[in-house]
Coordinates of C-alpha atoms (C1' of nucleotides) in Angstrom, one line a residue:
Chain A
X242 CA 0.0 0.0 0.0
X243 CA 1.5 3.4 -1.2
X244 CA 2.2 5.6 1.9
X245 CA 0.3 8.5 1.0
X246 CA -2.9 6.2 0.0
X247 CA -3.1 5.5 3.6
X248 CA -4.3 8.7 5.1
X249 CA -6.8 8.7 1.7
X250 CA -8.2 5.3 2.4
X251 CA -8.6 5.8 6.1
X252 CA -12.2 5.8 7.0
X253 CA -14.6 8.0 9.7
X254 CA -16.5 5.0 11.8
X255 CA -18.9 5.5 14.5
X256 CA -17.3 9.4 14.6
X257 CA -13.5 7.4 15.5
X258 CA -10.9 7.2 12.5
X259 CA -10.2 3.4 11.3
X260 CA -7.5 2.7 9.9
X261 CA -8.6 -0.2 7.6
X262 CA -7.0 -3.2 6.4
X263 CA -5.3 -3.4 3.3
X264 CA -7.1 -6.3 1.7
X265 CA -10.5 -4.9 2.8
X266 CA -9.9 -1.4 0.9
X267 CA -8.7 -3.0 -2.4
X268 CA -12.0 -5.3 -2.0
X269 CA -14.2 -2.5 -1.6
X270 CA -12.7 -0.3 -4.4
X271 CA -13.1 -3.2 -6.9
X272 CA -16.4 -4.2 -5.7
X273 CA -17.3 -0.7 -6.4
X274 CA -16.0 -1.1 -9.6
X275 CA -18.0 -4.0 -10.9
X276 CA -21.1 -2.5 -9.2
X277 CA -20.4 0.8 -11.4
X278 CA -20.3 -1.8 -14.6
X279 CA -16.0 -0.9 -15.1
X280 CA -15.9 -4.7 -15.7
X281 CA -19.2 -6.2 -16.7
X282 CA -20.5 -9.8 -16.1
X283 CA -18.2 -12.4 -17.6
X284 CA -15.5 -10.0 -18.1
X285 CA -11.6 -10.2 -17.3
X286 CA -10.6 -8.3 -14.0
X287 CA -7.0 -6.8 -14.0
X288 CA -4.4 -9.8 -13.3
X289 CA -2.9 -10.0 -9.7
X290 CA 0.6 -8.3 -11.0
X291 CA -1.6 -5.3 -12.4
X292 CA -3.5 -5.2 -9.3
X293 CA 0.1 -5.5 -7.2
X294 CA 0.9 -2.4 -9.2
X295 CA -2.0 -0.3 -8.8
X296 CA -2.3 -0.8 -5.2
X297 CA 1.4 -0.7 -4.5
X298 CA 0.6 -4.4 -2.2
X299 CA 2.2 -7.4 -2.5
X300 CA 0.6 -10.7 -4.2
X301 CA -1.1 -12.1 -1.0
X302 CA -2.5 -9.1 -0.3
X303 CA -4.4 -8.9 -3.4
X304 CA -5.2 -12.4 -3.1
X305 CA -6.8 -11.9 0.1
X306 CA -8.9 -8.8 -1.4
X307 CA -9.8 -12.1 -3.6
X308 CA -10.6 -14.5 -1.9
X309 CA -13.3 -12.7 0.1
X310 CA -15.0 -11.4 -3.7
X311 CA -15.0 -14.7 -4.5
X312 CA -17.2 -16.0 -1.0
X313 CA -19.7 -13.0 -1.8
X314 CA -20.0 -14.4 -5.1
X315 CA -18.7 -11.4 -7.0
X316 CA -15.6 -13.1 -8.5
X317 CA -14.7 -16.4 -9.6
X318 CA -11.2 -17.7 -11.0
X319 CA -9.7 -20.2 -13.3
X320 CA -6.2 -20.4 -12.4
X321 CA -4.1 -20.2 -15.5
X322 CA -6.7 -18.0 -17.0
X323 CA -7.2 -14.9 -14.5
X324 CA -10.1 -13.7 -12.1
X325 CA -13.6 -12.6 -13.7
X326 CA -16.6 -10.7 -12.7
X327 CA -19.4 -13.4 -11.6
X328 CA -22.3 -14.2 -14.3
X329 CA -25.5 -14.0 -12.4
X330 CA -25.5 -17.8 -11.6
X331 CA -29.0 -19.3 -11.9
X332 CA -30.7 -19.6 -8.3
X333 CA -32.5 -22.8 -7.3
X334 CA -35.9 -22.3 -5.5
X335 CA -36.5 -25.3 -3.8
X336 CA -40.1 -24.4 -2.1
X337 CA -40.7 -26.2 0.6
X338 CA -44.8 -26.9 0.0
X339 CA -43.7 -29.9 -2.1
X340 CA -43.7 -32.3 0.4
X341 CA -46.9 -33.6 -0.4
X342 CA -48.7 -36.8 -0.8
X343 CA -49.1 -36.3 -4.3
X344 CA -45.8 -36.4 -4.8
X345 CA -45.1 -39.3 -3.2
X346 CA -47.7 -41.3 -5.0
X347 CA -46.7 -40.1 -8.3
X348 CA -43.9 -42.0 -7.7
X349 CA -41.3 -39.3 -7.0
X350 CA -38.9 -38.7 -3.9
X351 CA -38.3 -35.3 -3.2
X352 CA -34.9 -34.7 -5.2
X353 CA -36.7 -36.6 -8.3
X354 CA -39.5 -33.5 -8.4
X355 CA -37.2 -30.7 -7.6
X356 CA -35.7 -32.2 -10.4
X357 CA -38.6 -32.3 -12.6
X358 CA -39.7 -28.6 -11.5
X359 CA -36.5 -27.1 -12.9
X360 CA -35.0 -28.6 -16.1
X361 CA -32.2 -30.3 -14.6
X362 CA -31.1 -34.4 -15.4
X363 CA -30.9 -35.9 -11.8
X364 CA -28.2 -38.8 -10.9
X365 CA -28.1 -40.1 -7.3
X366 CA -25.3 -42.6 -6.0
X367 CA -26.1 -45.0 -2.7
X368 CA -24.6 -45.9 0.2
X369 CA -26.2 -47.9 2.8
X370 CA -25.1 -49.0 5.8
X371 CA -25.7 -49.7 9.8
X372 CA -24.4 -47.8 12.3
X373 CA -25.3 -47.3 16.4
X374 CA -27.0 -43.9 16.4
X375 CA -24.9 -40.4 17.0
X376 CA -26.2 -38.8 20.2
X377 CA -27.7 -36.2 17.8
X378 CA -29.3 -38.5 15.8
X379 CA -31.1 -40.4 18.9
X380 CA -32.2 -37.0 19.6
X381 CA -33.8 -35.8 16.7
X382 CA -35.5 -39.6 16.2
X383 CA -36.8 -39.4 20.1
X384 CA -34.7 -42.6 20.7
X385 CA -33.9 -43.3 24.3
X386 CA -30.6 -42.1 25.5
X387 CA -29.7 -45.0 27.9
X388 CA -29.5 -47.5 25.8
X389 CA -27.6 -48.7 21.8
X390 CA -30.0 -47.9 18.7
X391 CA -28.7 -49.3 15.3
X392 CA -30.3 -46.8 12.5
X393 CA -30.0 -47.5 9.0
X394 CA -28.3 -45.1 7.4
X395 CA -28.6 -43.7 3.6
X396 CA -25.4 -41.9 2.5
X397 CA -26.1 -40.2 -0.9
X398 CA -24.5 -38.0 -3.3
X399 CA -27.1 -36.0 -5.7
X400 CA -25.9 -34.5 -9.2
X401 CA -27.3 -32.1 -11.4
X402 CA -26.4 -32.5 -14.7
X403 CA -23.4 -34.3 -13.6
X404 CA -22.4 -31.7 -10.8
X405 CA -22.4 -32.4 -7.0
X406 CA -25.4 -29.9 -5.7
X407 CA -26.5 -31.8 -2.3
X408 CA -25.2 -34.6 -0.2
X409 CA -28.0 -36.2 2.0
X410 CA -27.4 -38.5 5.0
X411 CA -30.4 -40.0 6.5
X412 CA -30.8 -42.2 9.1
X413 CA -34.2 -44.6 9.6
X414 CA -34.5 -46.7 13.3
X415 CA -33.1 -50.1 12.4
X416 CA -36.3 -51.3 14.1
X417 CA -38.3 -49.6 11.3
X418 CA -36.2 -49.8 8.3
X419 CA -34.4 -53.4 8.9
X420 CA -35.1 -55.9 6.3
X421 CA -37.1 -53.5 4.5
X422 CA -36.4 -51.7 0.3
X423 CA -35.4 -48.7 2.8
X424 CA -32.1 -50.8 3.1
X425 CA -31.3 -51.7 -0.5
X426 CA -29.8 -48.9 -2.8
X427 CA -32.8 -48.3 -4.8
X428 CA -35.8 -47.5 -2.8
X429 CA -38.3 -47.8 -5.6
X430 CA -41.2 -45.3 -7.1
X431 CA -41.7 -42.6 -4.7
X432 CA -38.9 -43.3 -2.6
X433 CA -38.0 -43.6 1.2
X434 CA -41.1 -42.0 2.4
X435 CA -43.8 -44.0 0.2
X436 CA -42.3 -47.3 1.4
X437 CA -42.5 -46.3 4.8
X438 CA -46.3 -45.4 4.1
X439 CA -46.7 -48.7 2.7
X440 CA -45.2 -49.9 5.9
X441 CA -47.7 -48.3 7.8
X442 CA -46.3 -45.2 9.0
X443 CA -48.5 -43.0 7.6
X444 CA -46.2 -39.4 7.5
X445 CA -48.7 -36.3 8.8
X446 CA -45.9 -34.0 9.0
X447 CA -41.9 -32.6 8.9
X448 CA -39.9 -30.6 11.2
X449 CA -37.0 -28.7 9.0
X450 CA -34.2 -27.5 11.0
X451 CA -31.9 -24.8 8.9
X452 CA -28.6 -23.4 9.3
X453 CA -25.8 -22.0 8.0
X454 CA -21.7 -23.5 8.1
X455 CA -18.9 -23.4 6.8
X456 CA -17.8 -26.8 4.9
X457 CA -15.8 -29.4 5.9
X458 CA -12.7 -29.7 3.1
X459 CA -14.4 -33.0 2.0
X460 CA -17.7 -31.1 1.7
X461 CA -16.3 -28.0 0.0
X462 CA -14.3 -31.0 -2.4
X463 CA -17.5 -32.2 -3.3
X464 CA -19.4 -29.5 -3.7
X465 CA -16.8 -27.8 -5.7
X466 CA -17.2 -24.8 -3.4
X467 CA -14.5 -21.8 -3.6
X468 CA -12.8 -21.6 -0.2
X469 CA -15.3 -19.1 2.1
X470 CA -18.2 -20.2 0.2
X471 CA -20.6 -21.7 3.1
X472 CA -23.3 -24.5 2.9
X473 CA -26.8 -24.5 4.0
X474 CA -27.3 -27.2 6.3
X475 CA -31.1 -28.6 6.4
X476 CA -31.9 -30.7 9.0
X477 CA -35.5 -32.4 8.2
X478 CA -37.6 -34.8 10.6
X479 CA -40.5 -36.7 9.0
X480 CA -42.9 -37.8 11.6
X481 CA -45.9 -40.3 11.9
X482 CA -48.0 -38.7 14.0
X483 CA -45.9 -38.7 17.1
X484 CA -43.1 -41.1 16.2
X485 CA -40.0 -39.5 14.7
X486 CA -39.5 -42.4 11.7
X487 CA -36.5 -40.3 9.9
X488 CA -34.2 -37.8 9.9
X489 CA -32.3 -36.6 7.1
X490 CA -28.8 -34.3 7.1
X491 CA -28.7 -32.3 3.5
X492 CA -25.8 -29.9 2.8
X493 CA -26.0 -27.9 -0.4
X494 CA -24.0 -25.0 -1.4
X495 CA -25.1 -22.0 0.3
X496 CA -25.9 -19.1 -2.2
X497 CA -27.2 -20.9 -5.4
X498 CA -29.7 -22.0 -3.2
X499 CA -32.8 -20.6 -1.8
X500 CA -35.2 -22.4 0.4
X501 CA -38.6 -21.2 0.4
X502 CA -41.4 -21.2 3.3
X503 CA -44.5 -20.6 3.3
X504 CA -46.2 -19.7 6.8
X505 CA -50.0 -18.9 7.4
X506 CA -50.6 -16.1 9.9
X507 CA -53.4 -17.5 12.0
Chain B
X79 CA 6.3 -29.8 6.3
X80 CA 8.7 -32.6 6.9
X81 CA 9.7 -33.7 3.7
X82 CA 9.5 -37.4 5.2
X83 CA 6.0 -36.4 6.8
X84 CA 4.4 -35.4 3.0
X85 CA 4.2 -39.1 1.8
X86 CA 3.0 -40.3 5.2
X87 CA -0.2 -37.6 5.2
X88 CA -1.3 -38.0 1.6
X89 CA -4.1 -39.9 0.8
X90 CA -6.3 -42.2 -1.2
X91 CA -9.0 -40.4 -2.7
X92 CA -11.1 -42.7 -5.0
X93 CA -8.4 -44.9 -6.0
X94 CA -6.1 -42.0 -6.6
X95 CA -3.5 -40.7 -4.5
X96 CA -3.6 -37.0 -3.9
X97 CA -1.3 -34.4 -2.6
X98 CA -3.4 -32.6 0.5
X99 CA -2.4 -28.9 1.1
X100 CA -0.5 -28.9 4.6
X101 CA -2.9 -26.3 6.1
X102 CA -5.7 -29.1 5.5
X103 CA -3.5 -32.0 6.9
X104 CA -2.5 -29.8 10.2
X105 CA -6.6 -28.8 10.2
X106 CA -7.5 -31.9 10.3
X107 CA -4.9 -33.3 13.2
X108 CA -5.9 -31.0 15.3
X109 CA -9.7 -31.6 14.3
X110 CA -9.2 -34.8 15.1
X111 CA -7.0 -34.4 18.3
X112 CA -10.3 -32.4 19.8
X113 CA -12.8 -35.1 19.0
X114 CA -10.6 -37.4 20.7
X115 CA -10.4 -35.0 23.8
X116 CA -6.8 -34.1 23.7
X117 CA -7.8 -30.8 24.1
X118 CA -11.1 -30.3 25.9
X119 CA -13.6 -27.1 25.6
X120 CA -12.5 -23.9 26.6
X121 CA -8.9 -25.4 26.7
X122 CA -6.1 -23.9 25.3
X123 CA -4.4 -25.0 22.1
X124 CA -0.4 -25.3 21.4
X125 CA 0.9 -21.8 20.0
X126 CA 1.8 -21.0 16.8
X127 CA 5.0 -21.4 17.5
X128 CA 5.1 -24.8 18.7
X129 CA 2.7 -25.8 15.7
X130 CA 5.1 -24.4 13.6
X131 CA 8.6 -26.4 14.7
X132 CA 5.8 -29.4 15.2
X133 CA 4.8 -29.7 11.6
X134 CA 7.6 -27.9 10.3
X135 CA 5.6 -25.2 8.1
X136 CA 5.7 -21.2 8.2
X137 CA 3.3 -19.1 10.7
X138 CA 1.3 -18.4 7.8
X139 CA 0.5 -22.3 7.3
X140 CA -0.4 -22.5 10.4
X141 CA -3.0 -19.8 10.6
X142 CA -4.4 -20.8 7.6
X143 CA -5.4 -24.1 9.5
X144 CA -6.7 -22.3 12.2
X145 CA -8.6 -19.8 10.0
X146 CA -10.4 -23.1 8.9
X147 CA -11.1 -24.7 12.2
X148 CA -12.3 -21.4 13.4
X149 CA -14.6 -21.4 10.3
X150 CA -15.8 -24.6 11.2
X151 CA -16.7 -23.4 14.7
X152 CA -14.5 -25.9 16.6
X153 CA -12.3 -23.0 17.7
X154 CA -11.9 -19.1 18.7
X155 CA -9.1 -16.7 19.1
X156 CA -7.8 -14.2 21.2
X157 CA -5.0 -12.0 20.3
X158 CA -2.8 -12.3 23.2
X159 CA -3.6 -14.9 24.6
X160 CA -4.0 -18.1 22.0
X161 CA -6.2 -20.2 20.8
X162 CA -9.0 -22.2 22.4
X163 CA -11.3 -24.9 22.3
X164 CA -15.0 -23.4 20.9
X165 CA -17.2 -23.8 24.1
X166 CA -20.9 -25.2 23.2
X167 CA -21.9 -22.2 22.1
X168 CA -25.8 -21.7 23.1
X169 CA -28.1 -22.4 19.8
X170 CA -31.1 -20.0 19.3
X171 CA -33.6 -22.0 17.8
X172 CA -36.1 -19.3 16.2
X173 CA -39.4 -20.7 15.4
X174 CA -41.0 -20.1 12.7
X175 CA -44.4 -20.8 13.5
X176 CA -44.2 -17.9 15.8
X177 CA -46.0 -15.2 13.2
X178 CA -49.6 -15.6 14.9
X179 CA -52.4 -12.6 15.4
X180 CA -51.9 -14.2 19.0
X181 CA -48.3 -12.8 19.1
X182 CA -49.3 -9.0 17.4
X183 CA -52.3 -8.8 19.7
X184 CA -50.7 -9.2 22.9
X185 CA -48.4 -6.3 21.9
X186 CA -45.1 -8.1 21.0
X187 CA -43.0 -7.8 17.6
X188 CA -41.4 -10.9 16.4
X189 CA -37.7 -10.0 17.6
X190 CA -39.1 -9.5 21.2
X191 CA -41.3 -12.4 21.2
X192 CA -38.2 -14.4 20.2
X193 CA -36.6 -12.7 23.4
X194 CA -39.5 -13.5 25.4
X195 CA -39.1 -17.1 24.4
X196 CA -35.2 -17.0 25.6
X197 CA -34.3 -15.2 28.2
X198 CA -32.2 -12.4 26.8
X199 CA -32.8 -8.7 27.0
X200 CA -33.6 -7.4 23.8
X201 CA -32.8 -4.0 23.1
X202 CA -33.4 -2.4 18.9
X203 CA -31.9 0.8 17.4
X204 CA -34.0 1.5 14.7
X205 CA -33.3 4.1 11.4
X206 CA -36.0 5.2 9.4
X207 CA -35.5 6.5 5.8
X208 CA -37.3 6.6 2.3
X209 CA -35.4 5.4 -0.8
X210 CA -36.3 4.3 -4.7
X211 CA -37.4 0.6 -4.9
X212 CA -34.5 -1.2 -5.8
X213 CA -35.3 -4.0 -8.3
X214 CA -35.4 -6.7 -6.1
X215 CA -37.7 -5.1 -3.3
X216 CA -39.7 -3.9 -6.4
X217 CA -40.3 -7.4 -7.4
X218 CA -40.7 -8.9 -3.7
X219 CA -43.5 -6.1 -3.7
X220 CA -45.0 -6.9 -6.5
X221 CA -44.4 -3.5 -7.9
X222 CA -44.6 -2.6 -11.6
X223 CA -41.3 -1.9 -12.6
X224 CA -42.2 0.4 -15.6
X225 CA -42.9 3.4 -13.2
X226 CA -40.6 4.3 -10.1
X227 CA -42.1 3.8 -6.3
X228 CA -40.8 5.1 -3.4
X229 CA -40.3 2.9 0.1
X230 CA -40.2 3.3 3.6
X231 CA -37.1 2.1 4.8
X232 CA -36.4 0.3 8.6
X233 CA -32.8 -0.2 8.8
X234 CA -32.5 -1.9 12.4
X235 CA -29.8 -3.4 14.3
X236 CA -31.3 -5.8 17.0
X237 CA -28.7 -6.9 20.0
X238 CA -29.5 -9.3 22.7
X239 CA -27.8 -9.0 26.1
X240 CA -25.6 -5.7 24.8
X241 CA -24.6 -7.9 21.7
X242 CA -25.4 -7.6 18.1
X243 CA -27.2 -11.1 17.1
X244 CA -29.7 -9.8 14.0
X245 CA -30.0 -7.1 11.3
X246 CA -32.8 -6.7 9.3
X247 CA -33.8 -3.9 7.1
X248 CA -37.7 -4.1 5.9
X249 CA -39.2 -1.8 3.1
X250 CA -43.1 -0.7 3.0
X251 CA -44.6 1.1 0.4
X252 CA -45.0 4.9 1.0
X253 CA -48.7 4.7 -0.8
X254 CA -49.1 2.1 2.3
X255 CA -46.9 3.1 5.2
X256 CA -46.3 7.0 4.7
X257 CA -46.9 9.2 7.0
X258 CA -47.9 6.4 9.2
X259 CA -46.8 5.2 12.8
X260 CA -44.8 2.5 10.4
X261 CA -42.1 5.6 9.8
X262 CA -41.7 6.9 13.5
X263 CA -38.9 5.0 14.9
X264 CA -41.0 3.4 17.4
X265 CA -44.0 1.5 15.7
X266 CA -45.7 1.0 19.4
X267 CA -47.1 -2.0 21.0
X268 CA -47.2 -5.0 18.4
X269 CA -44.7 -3.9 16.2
X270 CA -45.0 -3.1 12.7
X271 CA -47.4 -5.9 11.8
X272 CA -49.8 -4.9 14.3
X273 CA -50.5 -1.2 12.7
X274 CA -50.3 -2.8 9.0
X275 CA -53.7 -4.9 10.2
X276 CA -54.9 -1.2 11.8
X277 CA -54.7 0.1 8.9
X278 CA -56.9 -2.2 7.1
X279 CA -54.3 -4.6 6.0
X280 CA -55.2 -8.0 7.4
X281 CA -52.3 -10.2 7.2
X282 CA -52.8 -13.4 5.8
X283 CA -49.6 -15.4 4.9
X284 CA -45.6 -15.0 4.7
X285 CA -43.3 -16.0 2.5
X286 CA -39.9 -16.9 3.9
X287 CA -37.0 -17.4 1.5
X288 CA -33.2 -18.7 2.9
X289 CA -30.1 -18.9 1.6
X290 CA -26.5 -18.3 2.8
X291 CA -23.7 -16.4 2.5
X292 CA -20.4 -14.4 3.0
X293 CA -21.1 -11.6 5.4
X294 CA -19.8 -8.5 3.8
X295 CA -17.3 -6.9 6.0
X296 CA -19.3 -4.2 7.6
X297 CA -22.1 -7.2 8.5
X298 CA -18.9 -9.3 10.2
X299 CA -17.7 -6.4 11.9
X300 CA -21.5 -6.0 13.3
X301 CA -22.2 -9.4 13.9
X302 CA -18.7 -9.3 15.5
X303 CA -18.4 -12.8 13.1
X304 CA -14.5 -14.0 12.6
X305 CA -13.2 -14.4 9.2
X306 CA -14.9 -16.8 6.9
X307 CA -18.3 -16.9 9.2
X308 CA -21.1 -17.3 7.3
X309 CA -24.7 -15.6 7.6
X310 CA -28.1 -16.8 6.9
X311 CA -30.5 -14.4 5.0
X312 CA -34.2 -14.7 5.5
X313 CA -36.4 -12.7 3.3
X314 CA -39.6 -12.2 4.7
X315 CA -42.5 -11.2 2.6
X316 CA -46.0 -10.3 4.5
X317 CA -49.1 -10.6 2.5
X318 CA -52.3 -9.0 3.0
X319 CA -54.4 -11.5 0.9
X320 CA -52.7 -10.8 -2.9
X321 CA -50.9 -8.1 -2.2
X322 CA -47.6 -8.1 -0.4
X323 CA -47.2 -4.9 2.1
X324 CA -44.0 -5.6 3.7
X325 CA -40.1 -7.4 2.8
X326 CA -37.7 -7.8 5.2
X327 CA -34.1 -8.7 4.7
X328 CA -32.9 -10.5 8.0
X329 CA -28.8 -11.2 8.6
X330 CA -28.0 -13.3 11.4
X331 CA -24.4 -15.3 12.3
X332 CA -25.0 -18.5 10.9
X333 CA -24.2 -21.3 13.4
X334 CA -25.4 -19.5 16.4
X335 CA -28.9 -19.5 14.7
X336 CA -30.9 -22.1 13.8
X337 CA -34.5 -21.9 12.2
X338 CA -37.1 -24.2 12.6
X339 CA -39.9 -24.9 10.4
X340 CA -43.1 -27.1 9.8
X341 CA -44.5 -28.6 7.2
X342 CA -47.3 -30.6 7.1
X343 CA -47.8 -33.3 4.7
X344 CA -51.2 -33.2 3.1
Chain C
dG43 C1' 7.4 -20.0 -23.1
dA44 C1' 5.1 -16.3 -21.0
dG45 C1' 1.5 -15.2 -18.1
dT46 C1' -1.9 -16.6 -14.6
dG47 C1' -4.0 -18.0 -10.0
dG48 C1' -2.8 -20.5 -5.8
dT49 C1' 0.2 -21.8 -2.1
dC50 C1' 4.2 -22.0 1.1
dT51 C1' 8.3 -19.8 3.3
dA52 C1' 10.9 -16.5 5.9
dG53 C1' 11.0 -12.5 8.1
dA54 C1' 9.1 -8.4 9.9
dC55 C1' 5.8 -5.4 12.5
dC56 C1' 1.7 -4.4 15.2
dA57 C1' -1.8 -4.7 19.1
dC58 C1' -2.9 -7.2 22.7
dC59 C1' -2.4 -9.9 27.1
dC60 C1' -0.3 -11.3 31.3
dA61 C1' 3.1 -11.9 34.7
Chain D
dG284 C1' 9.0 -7.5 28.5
dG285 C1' 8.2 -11.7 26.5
dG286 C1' 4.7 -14.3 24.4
dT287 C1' 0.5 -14.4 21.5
dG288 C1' -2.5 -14.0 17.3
dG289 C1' -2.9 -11.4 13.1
dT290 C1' -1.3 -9.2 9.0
dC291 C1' 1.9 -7.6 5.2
dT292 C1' 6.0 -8.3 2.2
dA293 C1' 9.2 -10.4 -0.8
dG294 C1' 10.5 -14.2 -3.2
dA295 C1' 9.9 -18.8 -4.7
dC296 C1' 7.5 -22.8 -6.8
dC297 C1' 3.6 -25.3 -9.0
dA298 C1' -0.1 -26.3 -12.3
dC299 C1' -2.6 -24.5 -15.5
dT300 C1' -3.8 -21.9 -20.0
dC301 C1' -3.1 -19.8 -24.1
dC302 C1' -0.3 -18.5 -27.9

DNA sequence: GAGTGGTCTAGACCACCCA
DNA sequence: GGGTGGTCTAGACCACTCC
């Protein structure tokens, strides 16, 4: 940082001068930039030795100012290639009404019709296997604390047109799901939660838990998520009338997403 | 690194060996030194200098893995002193079912009902302004966006216990809210939703959408989040039949929050 | 081969904390 | 005053892309 920009980039705050971090200035000034249309959507920003230059800083600090572009979603990078202004990335609205019986009967699991709403070509790998339940897990499926529950537990990976966009853990009581099609790969038309009608748990209704987290390295591997970029974490319970009969982790990448409620006022 | 260390700490990954950074090796040691317990909550980690001549990297490498881990919420910071063991941090579980005539009635907004719930003290600084529509509020609205339309604007910063948890900024239309109780700082008993149903709009559903993201750096320093925190947006749209009266752009630090839905199957 | 983003190192400085 | 986390610099190397 040049000397003399200093005092210049210095800010007022709260009526107290702050003197403000290299990397956050350079940020702001090209995030003013793109927002003034300087560089438009799609379009080459100046390389990190211009940028070095301009701000009289040395590499990291530009790549710092970077980094944090890139988890708003203002920048993204192909190494080799340079850094470039963000195209608007199409947003999936996954509303949150579609957890009907309709559905289910149509013969579609949840992912299958989120699918079918947008345009997308769903892929799903498997894995199941049998665990003793986490402490969480007990807790969320009402299971008592004092003693061992084994839980089946679904491990999936979901793609959209090839890419990783959700991974999906959930875990069914062994007691329940033991034996059943809930334990092979394929679950069949409708999936998980129309065989567990058709075992006589007859689902009335679904707690959803949300939150937002940083990712795990595997999770950001995966998800091919920029370092920064968090995850939405969805927690959902499905319930037959008072018995908790699943519970089901999702993670999805946080800002292509958008989850949407719908709440009566009564 | 130790040279002799980097074949020892790669891994198979699908069949394929891969190179992992350091800073994600040393993350996840120490990730997995506090499942085990090494290190309990609250508990002190080794310095950066003993991490250093431990795994043989730079400072920099080090913080790196730390930035991570403090991402991840396993650990915080203090300059000075070192790093620690994240304590359980208390989880607010909001509600979301909590948008009843009961609630505006008996003379509570939604932030302070929330506050009721806990136990914190809830205290709300509140700036009123008018602005243009910007597109997005426009279309949240339901606005044309041939013809310009101003807003009333509630900027508010909402702390609990002395600290900054929630910021939410909500825009009304002027034609609705102008002139109103809705643009005095204090919107009286009931909160805002309460005088929209006085003044003949009876409020009849909400639309909630969430997503998450990178805070921008005014919202961390705020929130008070560390580096690399994420937030969770809620956009809250109030309906009066049709016609929507009322969006409100919520920020809140993502892991301390946690919102809870319900959904019935029908 | 030249340029690019990304990472690591080594060394320096600062603000802060605690004895 | 010595130790701590946090940041910046300068220089190096790698993998990648494009010519």
């Amino acid at each position: 940082m040049l000397v003399g920009a200093w005092t210049c980039l210095d800010r007022f705050y709260d009526g107290v001068m702050v003197q403000m971090k290299p990397w956050v200035e350079i940020a702001e000034e090209l995030r003013r930039e793109i927002g003034r249309g300087v560089y438009g959507p799609g379009e080459r920003l100046p390389s990190g030795t211009d940028l070095m230059s301009r701000f009289g800083v040395a590499r990291q600090t530009v790549q710092n100012a970077m980094d944090q572009l890139r988890a708003e979603g203002l920048v993204s990078s192909v190494a080799g290639r340079g850094w470039f202004v963000a195209e608007r990335k199409p947003i999936v609205r996954l509303a949150r009404n579609r957890l009907s019986k309709a559905e289910r009967t149509e013969g579609r699991g949840t992912f299958l019709s989120d699918a079918a709403a947008g345009k997308w070509q769903p892929a799903v790998t498997v894995e199941v296997r049998r665990e003793q339940a986490r402490e969480d897990v007990r807790s969320y499926l009402g299971l008592a604390a004092d003693q061992d529950h084994e839980v089946v537990v679904r491990d999936r990976v979901m793609r959209a047109d090839g890419e990783v966009v959700q991974l999906a853990v959930s875990y069914l009581p062994a007691e329940i799901a033991g034996g059943t099609r809930l334990e092979e790969a394929d679950t069949g038309p409708g999936g998980a939660y129309a065989r567990l009608e058709e075992l006589g748990f007859e689902l009335t209704h679904f707690t959803e838990v949300v939150s937002a987290r940083s990712p795990r390295p595997r999770e950001a591997e995966l998800l091919r998520l920029p370092l920064g970029f968090p995850v939405l974490q969805v927690i959902r319970v499905a319930f037959a009338g008072d018995r908790a009969v699943e519970v089901n982790y999702m993670t999805m990448g946080g800002e292509r997403y958008q989850l949407v409620y719908q709440i009566d006022a009564g």
